[in-house]
PDB file of C-alpha atoms in Angstrom:
ATOM      1  CA  UNK P   1     -11.852   7.410   2.321  1.00  0.00           C
ATOM      2  CA  UNK P   2     -10.662   9.325  -0.574  1.00  0.00           C
ATOM      3  CA  UNK P   3     -12.032   8.159  -3.860  1.00  0.00           C
ATOM      4  CA  UNK P   4     -10.553   7.474  -7.318  1.00  0.00           C
ATOM      5  CA  UNK P   5     -10.705  10.422  -9.817  1.00  0.00           C
ATOM      6  CA  UNK P   6     -11.290   9.068 -12.795  1.00  0.00           C
ATOM      7  CA  UNK P   7      -9.898  10.901 -15.938  1.00  0.00           C
ATOM      8  CA  UNK P   8     -10.906  10.171 -19.233  1.00  0.00           C
ATOM      9  CA  UNK P   9      -7.760   8.708 -19.940  1.00  0.00           C
ATOM     10  CA  UNK P  10      -8.312   6.094 -17.346  1.00  0.00           C
ATOM     11  CA  UNK P  11     -12.034   5.930 -18.352  1.00  0.00           C
ATOM     12  CA  UNK P  12     -10.617   4.810 -21.325  1.00  0.00           C
ATOM     13  CA  UNK P  13      -8.240   2.023 -20.128  1.00  0.00           C
ATOM     14  CA  UNK P  14     -10.320   0.936 -17.278  1.00  0.00           C
ATOM     15  CA  UNK P  15     -14.233   0.595 -18.585  1.00  0.00           C
ATOM     16  CA  UNK P  16     -15.456  -2.433 -16.769  1.00  0.00           C
ATOM     17  CA  UNK P  17     -15.500  -5.702 -18.628  1.00  0.00           C
ATOM     18  CA  UNK P  18     -17.536  -8.845 -17.809  1.00  0.00           C
ATOM     19  CA  UNK P  19     -15.224 -11.528 -15.709  1.00  0.00           C
ATOM     20  CA  UNK P  20     -16.414 -14.283 -18.532  1.00  0.00           C
ATOM     21  CA  UNK P  21     -15.154 -11.941 -21.224  1.00  0.00           C
ATOM     22  CA  UNK P  22     -11.804 -11.385 -20.101  1.00  0.00           C
ATOM     23  CA  UNK P  23      -8.671 -12.869 -21.653  1.00  0.00           C
ATOM     24  CA  UNK P  24      -6.038 -14.435 -19.701  1.00  0.00           C
ATOM     25  CA  UNK P  25      -3.228 -12.264 -20.968  1.00  0.00           C
ATOM     26  CA  UNK P  26      -0.837 -10.086 -18.761  1.00  0.00           C
ATOM     27  CA  UNK P  27      -2.739  -6.829 -19.276  1.00  0.00           C
ATOM     28  CA  UNK P  28      -5.961  -8.349 -17.906  1.00  0.00           C
ATOM     29  CA  UNK P  29      -8.009  -9.042 -14.850  1.00  0.00           C
ATOM     30  CA  UNK P  30      -9.424 -12.351 -16.363  1.00  0.00           C
ATOM     31  CA  UNK P  31      -8.007 -15.662 -14.866  1.00  0.00           C
ATOM     32  CA  UNK P  32      -4.328 -15.158 -14.484  1.00  0.00           C
ATOM     33  CA  UNK P  33      -1.794 -17.713 -16.037  1.00  0.00           C
ATOM     34  CA  UNK P  34      -1.116 -21.092 -14.824  1.00  0.00           C
ATOM     35  CA  UNK P  35       2.107 -19.792 -13.497  1.00  0.00           C
ATOM     36  CA  UNK P  36      -0.128 -17.535 -10.873  1.00  0.00           C
ATOM     37  CA  UNK P  37      -2.136 -20.392  -9.884  1.00  0.00           C
ATOM     38  CA  UNK P  38       1.034 -22.573  -8.775  1.00  0.00           C
ATOM     39  CA  UNK P  39       1.045 -20.232  -5.769  1.00  0.00           C
ATOM     40  CA  UNK P  40      -2.829 -20.366  -4.908  1.00  0.00           C
ATOM     41  CA  UNK P  41      -2.060 -21.879  -1.732  1.00  0.00           C
ATOM     42  CA  UNK P  42      -0.126 -18.836  -0.232  1.00  0.00           C
ATOM     43  CA  UNK P  43      -2.334 -16.596  -2.059  1.00  0.00           C
ATOM     44  CA  UNK P  44      -5.428 -18.002   0.023  1.00  0.00           C
ATOM     45  CA  UNK P  45      -3.304 -17.912   3.468  1.00  0.00           C
ATOM     46  CA  UNK P  46      -2.583 -14.453   2.540  1.00  0.00           C
ATOM     47  CA  UNK P  47      -6.339 -14.291   1.816  1.00  0.00           C
ATOM     48  CA  UNK P  48      -7.338 -15.192   4.760  1.00  0.00           C
ATOM     49  CA  UNK P  49      -5.189 -13.514   7.012  1.00  0.00           C
ATOM     50  CA  UNK P  50      -5.422 -10.190   5.619  1.00  0.00           C
ATOM     51  CA  UNK P  51      -8.616  -9.837   3.981  1.00  0.00           C
ATOM     52  CA  UNK P  52      -7.801  -9.479   0.573  1.00  0.00           C
ATOM     53  CA  UNK P  53      -9.924 -11.137  -2.278  1.00  0.00           C
ATOM     54  CA  UNK P  54      -7.878 -14.118  -4.008  1.00  0.00           C
ATOM     55  CA  UNK P  55      -8.840 -12.461  -7.274  1.00  0.00           C
ATOM     56  CA  UNK P  56      -7.045  -9.141  -6.213  1.00  0.00           C
ATOM     57  CA  UNK P  57      -3.910 -10.753  -5.308  1.00  0.00           C
ATOM     58  CA  UNK P  58      -3.598 -12.868  -8.333  1.00  0.00           C
ATOM     59  CA  UNK P  59      -4.570 -10.061 -10.400  1.00  0.00           C
ATOM     60  CA  UNK P  60      -1.516  -7.934  -8.865  1.00  0.00           C
ATOM     61  CA  UNK P  61       0.905 -11.200  -9.176  1.00  0.00           C
ATOM     62  CA  UNK P  62      -0.009 -11.413 -12.953  1.00  0.00           C
ATOM     63  CA  UNK P  63       0.372  -7.877 -13.412  1.00  0.00           C
ATOM     64  CA  UNK P  64       3.686  -7.756 -11.857  1.00  0.00           C
ATOM     65  CA  UNK P  65       5.677 -11.093 -12.666  1.00  0.00           C
ATOM     66  CA  UNK P  66       3.099 -13.241 -14.250  1.00  0.00           C
ATOM     67  CA  UNK P  67       3.832 -15.834 -11.537  1.00  0.00           C
ATOM     68  CA  UNK P  68       7.424 -16.218 -12.466  1.00  0.00           C
ATOM     69  CA  UNK P  69      10.333 -16.249  -9.669  1.00  0.00           C
ATOM     70  CA  UNK P  70      13.175 -16.201 -12.009  1.00  0.00           C
ATOM     71  CA  UNK P  71      13.896 -14.257 -15.305  1.00  0.00           C
ATOM     72  CA  UNK P  72      16.947 -14.599 -17.361  1.00  0.00           C
ATOM     73  CA  UNK P  73      18.112 -17.333 -15.073  1.00  0.00           C
ATOM     74  CA  UNK P  74      17.897 -15.051 -11.829  1.00  0.00           C
ATOM     75  CA  UNK P  75      15.488 -14.045  -9.074  1.00  0.00           C
ATOM     76  CA  UNK P  76      13.144 -11.741 -10.962  1.00  0.00           C
ATOM     77  CA  UNK P  77      13.649  -8.039 -10.665  1.00  0.00           C
ATOM     78  CA  UNK P  78      12.264  -4.831 -12.068  1.00  0.00           C
ATOM     79  CA  UNK P  79      14.286  -2.482 -13.839  1.00  0.00           C
ATOM     80  CA  UNK P  80      13.412  -0.389 -10.548  1.00  0.00           C
ATOM     81  CA  UNK P  81      14.577  -3.169  -8.033  1.00  0.00           C
ATOM     82  CA  UNK P  82      11.118  -4.343  -7.123  1.00  0.00           C
ATOM     83  CA  UNK P  83      11.466  -7.973  -6.044  1.00  0.00           C
ATOM     84  CA  UNK P  84       9.727 -11.092  -6.589  1.00  0.00           C
ATOM     85  CA  UNK P  85       6.376 -12.499  -7.399  1.00  0.00           C
ATOM     86  CA  UNK P  86       4.444  -9.153  -5.689  1.00  0.00           C
ATOM     87  CA  UNK P  87       7.336  -7.259  -6.968  1.00  0.00           C
ATOM     88  CA  UNK P  88       7.591  -5.197  -3.737  1.00  0.00           C
ATOM     89  CA  UNK P  89      10.633  -2.517  -3.370  1.00  0.00           C
ATOM     90  CA  UNK P  90      13.181  -3.068  -1.053  1.00  0.00           C
ATOM     91  CA  UNK P  91      12.178  -0.565   1.178  1.00  0.00           C
ATOM     92  CA  UNK P  92       8.787  -1.835   1.110  1.00  0.00           C
ATOM     93  CA  UNK P  93       9.793  -5.272   2.023  1.00  0.00           C
ATOM     94  CA  UNK P  94      11.642  -4.333   5.357  1.00  0.00           C
ATOM     95  CA  UNK P  95       8.661  -2.495   6.520  1.00  0.00           C
ATOM     96  CA  UNK P  96       6.476  -5.507   6.043  1.00  0.00           C
ATOM     97  CA  UNK P  97       9.072  -7.837   6.834  1.00  0.00           C
ATOM     98  CA  UNK P  98       9.620  -6.500  10.570  1.00  0.00           C
ATOM     99  CA  UNK P  99       6.035  -6.154  10.900  1.00  0.00           C
ATOM    100  CA  UNK P 100       5.015  -9.728   9.971  1.00  0.00           C
ATOM    101  CA  UNK P 101       8.128 -11.384  11.370  1.00  0.00           C
ATOM    102  CA  UNK P 102       8.986 -12.910   7.686  1.00  0.00           C
ATOM    103  CA  UNK P 103      12.204 -14.572   6.874  1.00  0.00           C
ATOM    104  CA  UNK P 104      15.464 -12.898   5.762  1.00  0.00           C
ATOM    105  CA  UNK P 105      15.201 -13.924   1.983  1.00  0.00           C
ATOM    106  CA  UNK P 106      12.551 -11.274  -0.053  1.00  0.00           C
ATOM    107  CA  UNK P 107      12.290 -14.018  -2.886  1.00  0.00           C
ATOM    108  CA  UNK P 108      10.846 -16.547  -0.709  1.00  0.00           C
ATOM    109  CA  UNK P 109       7.355 -17.081  -2.402  1.00  0.00           C
ATOM    110  CA  UNK P 110       5.471 -17.099   0.647  1.00  0.00           C
ATOM    111  CA  UNK P 111       7.088 -14.341   2.511  1.00  0.00           C
ATOM    112  CA  UNK P 112       6.593 -12.223  -0.406  1.00  0.00           C
ATOM    113  CA  UNK P 113       2.979 -12.744  -1.210  1.00  0.00           C
ATOM    114  CA  UNK P 114       2.309 -12.612   2.339  1.00  0.00           C
ATOM    115  CA  UNK P 115       4.164  -8.836   2.186  1.00  0.00           C
ATOM    116  CA  UNK P 116       2.806  -7.682  -0.692  1.00  0.00           C
ATOM    117  CA  UNK P 117      -0.817  -8.807   0.194  1.00  0.00           C
ATOM    118  CA  UNK P 118      -0.255  -7.011   3.747  1.00  0.00           C
ATOM    119  CA  UNK P 119       0.546  -3.854   1.468  1.00  0.00           C
ATOM    120  CA  UNK P 120      -2.270  -3.836  -0.688  1.00  0.00           C
ATOM    121  CA  UNK P 121      -4.397  -4.031   2.318  1.00  0.00           C
ATOM    122  CA  UNK P 122      -2.524  -0.811   3.729  1.00  0.00           C
ATOM    123  CA  UNK P 123      -3.176   0.644   0.538  1.00  0.00           C
ATOM    124  CA  UNK P 124      -6.721  -0.329   0.303  1.00  0.00           C
ATOM    125  CA  UNK P 125      -7.483   0.769   4.309  1.00  0.00           C
ATOM    126  CA  UNK P 126      -6.002   3.964   3.033  1.00  0.00           C
ATOM    127  CA  UNK P 127      -7.552   4.663  -0.936  1.00  0.00           C
ATOM    128  CA  UNK P 128     -10.172   1.978  -0.922  1.00  0.00           C
ATOM    129  CA  UNK P 129     -11.146   0.507  -4.266  1.00  0.00           C
ATOM    130  CA  UNK P 130      -9.681   0.542  -6.888  1.00  0.00           C
ATOM    131  CA  UNK P 131      -7.274   3.292  -5.534  1.00  0.00           C
ATOM    132  CA  UNK P 132      -5.263   0.821  -3.357  1.00  0.00           C
ATOM    133  CA  UNK P 133      -3.885  -0.747  -6.872  1.00  0.00           C
ATOM    134  CA  UNK P 134      -3.010   3.022  -8.482  1.00  0.00           C
ATOM    135  CA  UNK P 135      -1.089   3.407  -4.903  1.00  0.00           C
ATOM    136  CA  UNK P 136       0.810   0.013  -5.135  1.00  0.00           C
ATOM    137  CA  UNK P 137       2.020   0.591  -8.467  1.00  0.00           C
ATOM    138  CA  UNK P 138       2.442   4.432  -8.422  1.00  0.00           C
ATOM    139  CA  UNK P 139       3.136   4.808  -4.686  1.00  0.00           C
ATOM    140  CA  UNK P 140       0.862   6.421  -2.006  1.00  0.00           C
ATOM    141  CA  UNK P 141       2.498   9.337  -2.257  1.00  0.00           C
ATOM    142  CA  UNK P 142       2.131   9.841  -5.896  1.00  0.00           C
ATOM    143  CA  UNK P 143      -1.091   8.819  -5.720  1.00  0.00           C
ATOM    144  CA  UNK P 144      -2.035  11.172  -3.131  1.00  0.00           C
ATOM    145  CA  UNK P 145      -0.767  13.936  -4.889  1.00  0.00           C
ATOM    146  CA  UNK P 146      -2.633  13.085  -7.704  1.00  0.00           C
ATOM    147  CA  UNK P 147      -6.058  12.883  -5.579  1.00  0.00           C
ATOM    148  CA  UNK P 148      -5.261  16.446  -4.321  1.00  0.00           C
ATOM    149  CA  UNK P 149      -4.679  17.497  -8.026  1.00  0.00           C
ATOM    150  CA  UNK P 150      -0.660  18.238  -7.589  1.00  0.00           C
ATOM    151  CA  UNK P 151       0.540  15.251  -9.963  1.00  0.00           C
ATOM    152  CA  UNK P 152      -1.010  13.488 -12.784  1.00  0.00           C
ATOM    153  CA  UNK P 153      -0.937   9.133 -12.794  1.00  0.00           C
ATOM    154  CA  UNK P 154       2.050   7.886 -14.626  1.00  0.00           C
ATOM    155  CA  UNK P 155       0.988   6.348 -17.798  1.00  0.00           C
ATOM    156  CA  UNK P 156       1.789   2.763 -16.504  1.00  0.00           C
ATOM    157  CA  UNK P 157      -0.266   3.487 -13.622  1.00  0.00           C
ATOM    158  CA  UNK P 158      -3.295   4.198 -16.133  1.00  0.00           C
ATOM    159  CA  UNK P 159      -2.558   0.786 -17.936  1.00  0.00           C
ATOM    160  CA  UNK P 160      -1.838  -1.115 -14.543  1.00  0.00           C
ATOM    161  CA  UNK P 161      -5.469  -0.111 -13.430  1.00  0.00           C
ATOM    162  CA  UNK P 162      -6.858  -1.260 -16.481  1.00  0.00           C
ATOM    163  CA  UNK P 163      -4.776  -4.574 -16.045  1.00  0.00           C
ATOM    164  CA  UNK P 164      -6.001  -4.828 -12.720  1.00  0.00           C
ATOM    165  CA  UNK P 165      -9.553  -3.006 -11.573  1.00  0.00           C
ATOM    166  CA  UNK P 166     -11.675  -3.032 -14.719  1.00  0.00           C
ATOM    167  CA  UNK P 167     -14.743  -3.237 -12.298  1.00  0.00           C
ATOM    168  CA  UNK P 168     -15.272  -0.093 -10.322  1.00  0.00           C
ATOM    169  CA  UNK P 169     -18.265  -2.017  -8.559  1.00  0.00           C
ATOM    170  CA  UNK P 170     -16.272  -4.711  -7.112  1.00  0.00           C
ATOM    171  CA  UNK P 171     -15.341  -2.903  -3.815  1.00  0.00           C
ATOM    172  CA  UNK P 172     -18.496  -4.568  -2.362  1.00  0.00           C
ATOM    173  CA  UNK P 173     -16.430  -8.009  -1.798  1.00  0.00           C
ATOM    174  CA  UNK P 174     -13.980  -6.889   0.461  1.00  0.00           C
ATOM    175  CA  UNK P 175     -14.678  -7.945   4.090  1.00  0.00           C
ATOM    176  CA  UNK P 176     -14.806  -5.932   7.284  1.00  0.00           C
ATOM    177  CA  UNK P 177     -12.001  -8.035   9.276  1.00  0.00           C
ATOM    178  CA  UNK P 178      -8.217  -7.640   9.392  1.00  0.00           C
ATOM    179  CA  UNK P 179      -7.989  -3.604  10.493  1.00  0.00           C
ATOM    180  CA  UNK P 180      -4.661  -2.012  10.253  1.00  0.00           C
ATOM    181  CA  UNK P 181      -3.336  -0.082  13.661  1.00  0.00           C
ATOM    182  CA  UNK P 182      -2.524   3.465  12.705  1.00  0.00           C
ATOM    183  CA  UNK P 183       0.966   4.185  12.204  1.00  0.00           C
ATOM    184  CA  UNK P 184       2.058   0.632  13.646  1.00  0.00           C
ATOM    185  CA  UNK P 185       1.531  -1.274  10.349  1.00  0.00           C
ATOM    186  CA  UNK P 186       0.213  -4.190  12.457  1.00  0.00           C
ATOM    187  CA  UNK P 187      -3.005  -6.456  12.462  1.00  0.00           C
ATOM    188  CA  UNK P 188      -5.506  -5.827  14.630  1.00  0.00           C
ATOM    189  CA  UNK P 189      -7.669  -8.704  13.902  1.00  0.00           C
ATOM    190  CA  UNK P 190      -6.934 -12.007  11.513  1.00  0.00           C
ATOM    191  CA  UNK P 191     -10.019 -13.255   9.605  1.00  0.00           C
ATOM    192  CA  UNK P 192     -11.003 -16.891   9.769  1.00  0.00           C
ATOM    193  CA  UNK P 193     -12.371 -17.172   6.734  1.00  0.00           C
ATOM    194  CA  UNK P 194     -11.629 -15.526   3.281  1.00  0.00           C
ATOM    195  CA  UNK P 195     -13.221 -12.681   2.208  1.00  0.00           C
ATOM    196  CA  UNK P 196     -16.775 -12.053   1.592  1.00  0.00           C
ATOM    197  CA  UNK P 197     -18.457  -8.583   2.792  1.00  0.00           C
ATOM    198  CA  UNK P 198     -17.891  -4.825   2.670  1.00  0.00           C
ATOM    199  CA  UNK P 199     -15.396  -3.252   4.570  1.00  0.00           C
ATOM    200  CA  UNK P 200     -16.802  -0.452   6.843  1.00  0.00           C
ATOM    201  CA  UNK P 201     -13.912   1.124   8.697  1.00  0.00           C
ATOM    202  CA  UNK P 202     -13.077   4.826   7.816  1.00  0.00           C
ATOM    203  CA  UNK P 203      -9.177   4.964   6.304  1.00  0.00           C
ATOM    204  CA  UNK P 204      -6.851   6.980   8.650  1.00  0.00           C
ATOM    205  CA  UNK P 205      -5.336  10.392   6.983  1.00  0.00           C
ATOM    206  CA  UNK P 206      -1.892   9.725   8.628  1.00  0.00           C
ATOM    207  CA  UNK P 207      -1.734   6.067   8.242  1.00  0.00           C
ATOM    208  CA  UNK P 208       1.200   6.328   5.592  1.00  0.00           C
ATOM    209  CA  UNK P 209       3.142   9.393   6.914  1.00  0.00           C
ATOM    210  CA  UNK P 210       6.624   7.406   7.292  1.00  0.00           C
ATOM    211  CA  UNK P 211       5.869   5.326   4.375  1.00  0.00           C
ATOM    212  CA  UNK P 212       8.266   5.928   1.244  1.00  0.00           C
ATOM    213  CA  UNK P 213       6.686   6.035  -2.212  1.00  0.00           C
ATOM    214  CA  UNK P 214       8.269   2.772  -2.763  1.00  0.00           C
ATOM    215  CA  UNK P 215       5.952  -0.328  -3.764  1.00  0.00           C
TER     216      UNK P 215
END
């Protein structure tokens, strides 16, 4: 598993903050706003299914959409075209939809959360914590280039890491369930309970050869 290379800039933005001291703002990893809590039943379902902690899903949703499905009277989109609560890029949505058998509407809250959470799991299996969040934001190819010393992290990604992953010791909370089959993007085992243990599997280096840089 490739470790996250913390530069001075990243450390400045992402110093660990006690959970009790974190605020509820969009740039904080504290308790998400009430709009995110609205989707907690779907978030818990995704957490159980893919072995991603509820808190991680909620932090990503808070950073991406603040739990909103609509902005300006229209389905929420980023300037890059990212879709829905988890701000999944169209190409990634198509991949996740095919693997998970989701519906045709990427704005459907449940399906969007499942797709985004499964993608987070794939990023975790390749990059670990907190690298999964950098890959989710910048794309796995860009983050892999960063790890190899071929590129820098975008400033947006540095801030994103500070928002969703201030505690570099939190990887201990990730379970050893919900494995990903190399090259197939399919789940081999579905966990029966929320995540609690440490993931002990080694990453597959070629897992994302065919995956685009899209989130």
